[in-house]
CSV table of C-alpha atoms in Angstrom, one decimal:
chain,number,residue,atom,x,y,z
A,17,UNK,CA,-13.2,11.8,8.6
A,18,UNK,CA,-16.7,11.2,8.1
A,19,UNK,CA,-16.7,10.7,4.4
A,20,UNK,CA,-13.4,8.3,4.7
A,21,UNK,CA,-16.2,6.1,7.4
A,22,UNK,CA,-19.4,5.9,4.8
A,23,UNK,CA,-16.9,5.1,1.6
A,24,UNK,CA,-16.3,5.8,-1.8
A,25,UNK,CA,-19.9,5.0,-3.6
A,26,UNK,CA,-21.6,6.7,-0.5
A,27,UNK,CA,-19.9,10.1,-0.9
A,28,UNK,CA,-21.1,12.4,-3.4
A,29,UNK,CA,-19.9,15.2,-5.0
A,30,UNK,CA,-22.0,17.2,-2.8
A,31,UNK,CA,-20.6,15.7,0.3
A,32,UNK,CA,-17.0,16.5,-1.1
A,33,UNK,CA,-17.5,20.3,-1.5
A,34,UNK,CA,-19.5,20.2,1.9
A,35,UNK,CA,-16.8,19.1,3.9
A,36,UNK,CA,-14.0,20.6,1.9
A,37,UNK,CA,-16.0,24.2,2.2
A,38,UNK,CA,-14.9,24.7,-1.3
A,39,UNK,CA,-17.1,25.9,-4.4
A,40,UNK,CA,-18.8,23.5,-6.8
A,41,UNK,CA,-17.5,25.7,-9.9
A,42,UNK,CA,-13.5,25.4,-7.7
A,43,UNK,CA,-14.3,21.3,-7.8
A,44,UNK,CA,-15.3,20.9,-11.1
A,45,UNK,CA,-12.2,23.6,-12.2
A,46,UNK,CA,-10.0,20.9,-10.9
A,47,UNK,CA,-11.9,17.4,-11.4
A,48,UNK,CA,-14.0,16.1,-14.2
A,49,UNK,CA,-15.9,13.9,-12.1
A,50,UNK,CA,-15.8,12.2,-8.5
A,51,UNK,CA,-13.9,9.2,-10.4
A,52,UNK,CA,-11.0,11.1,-11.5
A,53,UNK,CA,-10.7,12.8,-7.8
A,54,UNK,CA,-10.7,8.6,-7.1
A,55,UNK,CA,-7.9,8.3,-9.3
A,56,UNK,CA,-6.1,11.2,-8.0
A,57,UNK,CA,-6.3,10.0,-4.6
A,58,UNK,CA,-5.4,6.3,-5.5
A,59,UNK,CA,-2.2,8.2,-7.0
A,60,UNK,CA,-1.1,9.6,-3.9
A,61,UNK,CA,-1.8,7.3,-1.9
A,62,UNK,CA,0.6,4.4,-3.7
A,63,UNK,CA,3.0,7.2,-4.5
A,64,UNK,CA,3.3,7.9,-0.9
A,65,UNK,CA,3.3,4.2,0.2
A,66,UNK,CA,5.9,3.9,-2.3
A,67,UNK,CA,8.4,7.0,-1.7
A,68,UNK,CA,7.7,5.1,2.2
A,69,UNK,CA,9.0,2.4,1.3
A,70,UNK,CA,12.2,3.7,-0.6
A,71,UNK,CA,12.9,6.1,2.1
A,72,UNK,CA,13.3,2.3,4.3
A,73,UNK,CA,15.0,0.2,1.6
A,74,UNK,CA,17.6,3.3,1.6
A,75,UNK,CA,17.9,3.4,5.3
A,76,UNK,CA,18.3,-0.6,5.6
A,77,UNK,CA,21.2,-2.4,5.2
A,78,UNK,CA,20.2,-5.6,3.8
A,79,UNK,CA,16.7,-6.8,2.6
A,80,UNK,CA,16.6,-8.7,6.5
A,81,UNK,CA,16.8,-5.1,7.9
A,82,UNK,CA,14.3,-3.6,5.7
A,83,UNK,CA,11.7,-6.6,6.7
A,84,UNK,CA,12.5,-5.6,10.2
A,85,UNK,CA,12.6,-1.9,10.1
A,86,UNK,CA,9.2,-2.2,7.9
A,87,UNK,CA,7.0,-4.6,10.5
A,88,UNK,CA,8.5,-2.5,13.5
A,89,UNK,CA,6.9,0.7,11.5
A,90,UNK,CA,3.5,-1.1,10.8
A,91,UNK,CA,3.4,-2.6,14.5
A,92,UNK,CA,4.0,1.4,15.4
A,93,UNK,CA,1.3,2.6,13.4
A,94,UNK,CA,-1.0,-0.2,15.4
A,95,UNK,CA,0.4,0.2,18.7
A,96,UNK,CA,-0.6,4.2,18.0
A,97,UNK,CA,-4.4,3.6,16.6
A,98,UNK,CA,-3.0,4.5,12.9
A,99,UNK,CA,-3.0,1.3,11.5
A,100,UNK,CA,-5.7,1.4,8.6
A,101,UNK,CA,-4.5,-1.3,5.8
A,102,UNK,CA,-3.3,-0.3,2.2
A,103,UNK,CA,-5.4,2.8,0.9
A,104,UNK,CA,-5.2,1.4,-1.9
A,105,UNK,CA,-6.8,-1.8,-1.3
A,106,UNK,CA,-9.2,-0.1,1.2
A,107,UNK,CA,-10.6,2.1,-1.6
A,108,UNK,CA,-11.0,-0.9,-3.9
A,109,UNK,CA,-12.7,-2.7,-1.7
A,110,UNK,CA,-15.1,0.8,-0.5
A,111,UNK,CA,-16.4,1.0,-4.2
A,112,UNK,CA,-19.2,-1.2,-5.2
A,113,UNK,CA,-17.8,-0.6,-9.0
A,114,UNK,CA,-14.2,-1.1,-8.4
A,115,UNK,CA,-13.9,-1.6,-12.7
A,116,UNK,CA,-13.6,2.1,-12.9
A,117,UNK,CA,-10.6,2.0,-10.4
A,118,UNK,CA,-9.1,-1.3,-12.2
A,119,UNK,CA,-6.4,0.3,-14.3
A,120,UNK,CA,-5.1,3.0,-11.8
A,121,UNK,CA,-4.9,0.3,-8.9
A,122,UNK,CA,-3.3,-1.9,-11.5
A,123,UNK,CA,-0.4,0.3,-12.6
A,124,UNK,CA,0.0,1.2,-8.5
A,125,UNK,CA,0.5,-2.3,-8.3
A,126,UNK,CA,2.9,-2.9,-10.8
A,127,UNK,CA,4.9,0.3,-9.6
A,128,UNK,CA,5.4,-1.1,-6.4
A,129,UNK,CA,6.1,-4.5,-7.6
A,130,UNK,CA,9.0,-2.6,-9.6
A,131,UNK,CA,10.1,-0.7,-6.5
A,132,UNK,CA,10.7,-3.8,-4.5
A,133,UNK,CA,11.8,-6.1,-7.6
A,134,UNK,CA,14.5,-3.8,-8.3
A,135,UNK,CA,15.3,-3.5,-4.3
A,136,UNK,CA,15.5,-7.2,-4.4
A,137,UNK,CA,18.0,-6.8,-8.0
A,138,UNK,CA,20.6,-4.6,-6.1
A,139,UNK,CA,20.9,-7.0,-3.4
A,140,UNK,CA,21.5,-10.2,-5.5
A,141,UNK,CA,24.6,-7.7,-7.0
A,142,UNK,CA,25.9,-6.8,-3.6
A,143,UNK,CA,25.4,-10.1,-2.6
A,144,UNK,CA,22.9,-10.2,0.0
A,145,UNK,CA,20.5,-12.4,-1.9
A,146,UNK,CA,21.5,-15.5,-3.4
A,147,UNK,CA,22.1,-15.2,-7.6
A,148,UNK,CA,18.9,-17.6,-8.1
A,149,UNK,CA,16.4,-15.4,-6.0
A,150,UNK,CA,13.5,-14.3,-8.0
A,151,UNK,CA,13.1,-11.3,-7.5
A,152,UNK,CA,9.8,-10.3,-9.2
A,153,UNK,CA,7.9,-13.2,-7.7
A,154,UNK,CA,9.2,-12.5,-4.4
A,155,UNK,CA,8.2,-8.8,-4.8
A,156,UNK,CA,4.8,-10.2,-5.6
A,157,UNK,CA,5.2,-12.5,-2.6
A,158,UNK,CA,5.8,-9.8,-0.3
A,159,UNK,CA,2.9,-8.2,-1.0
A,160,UNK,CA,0.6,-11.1,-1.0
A,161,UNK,CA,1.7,-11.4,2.4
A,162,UNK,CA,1.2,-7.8,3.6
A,163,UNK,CA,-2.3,-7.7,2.6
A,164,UNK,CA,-2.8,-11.1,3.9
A,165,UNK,CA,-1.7,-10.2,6.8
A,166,UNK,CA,-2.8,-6.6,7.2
A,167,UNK,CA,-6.5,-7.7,6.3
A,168,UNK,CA,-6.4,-10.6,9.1
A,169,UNK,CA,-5.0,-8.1,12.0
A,170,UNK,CA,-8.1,-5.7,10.8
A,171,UNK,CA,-10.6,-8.6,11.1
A,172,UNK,CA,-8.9,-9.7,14.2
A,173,UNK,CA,-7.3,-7.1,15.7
A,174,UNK,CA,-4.6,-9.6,16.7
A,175,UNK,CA,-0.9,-7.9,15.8
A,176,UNK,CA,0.5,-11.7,15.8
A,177,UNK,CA,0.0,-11.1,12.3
A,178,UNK,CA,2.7,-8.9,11.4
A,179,UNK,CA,5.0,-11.0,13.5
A,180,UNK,CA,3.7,-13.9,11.2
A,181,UNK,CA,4.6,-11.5,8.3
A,182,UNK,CA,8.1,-10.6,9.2
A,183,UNK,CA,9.0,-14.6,9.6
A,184,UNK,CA,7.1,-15.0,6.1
A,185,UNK,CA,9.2,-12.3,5.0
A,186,UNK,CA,12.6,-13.4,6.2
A,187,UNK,CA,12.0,-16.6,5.3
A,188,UNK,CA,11.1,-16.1,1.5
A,189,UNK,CA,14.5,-14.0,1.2
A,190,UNK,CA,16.2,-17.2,2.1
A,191,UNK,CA,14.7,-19.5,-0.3
């Protein structure tokens, strides 16, 4: 709650233990340091994010449908108050020494470009994308427009942007 509101460089150690009601010794049993409990949490967070988005790719028939089914999820999580961004990106951006962070967020990154990349692969095979799509530059695409669009809905509060993003969306799978 709290500690999520004042951010990453903000929260100590201290704070952690305090409103985990743990022990310091239990803390420093499990974590180094507050940077590797960073690390940790950037880790579940894009592994989540990522088993998300598998668990949709699996239950969409084409990439059209997972677009769809995706936006209709994140418009969801707005309509209910539990739209917050990527938690990756939010972190990132919550640290005054992202550097630290680089390499984790990196390799999160690149996983999900994979995930979507080889998403995008099995379609061109079934033929639901055409032989020619790129499919790691539109997996890189498709993320420069969800947190595009996911950061101008939280400066604006306007959820036209998602609607923007599903026609982005649709539209770069027909290119």
């Amino acid at each position: 709650g709290s500690l999520l509101k004042q951010g990453y460089d903000a929260t100590s150690v201290n704070h952690i233990i305090e409103a985990s009601a743990t022990h310091k010794a239990s803390f420093y049993r499990y974590y180094k340091s507050k940077e590797e409990l960073g690390e940790e949490y950037l880790t579940l967070q894009g592994n989540s994010f990522n088993e998300g988005w598998i668990y949709l790719m699996a239950k969409s028939d084409s990439p059209q449908s997972f677009v769809n089914t995706w936006v209709s999820l994140l418009k969801r999580q707005v309509r209910s108050g539990n739209f917050f961004g990527c938690p990756v990106a939010k972190f990132m951006s919550s640290s005054e020494k992202p550097n630290e962070s680089h390499a984790k967020a990196k390799e999160i990154l690149a996983k999900w470009i994979d995930t979507l990349a080889n998403y995008f692969e099995e379609n061109k095979k079934s033929g639901k994308l055409a032989k020619n799509f790129n499919s790691q530059k539109k997996a890189e695409r498709f993320l420069k427009l969800f947190q595009g669009n996911s950061q101008f809905y939280i400066m604006t509060g306007d959820a036209k942007y998602f609607d923007e993003m599903r026609q982005e969306m649709l539209d770069e799978l027909e290119k």
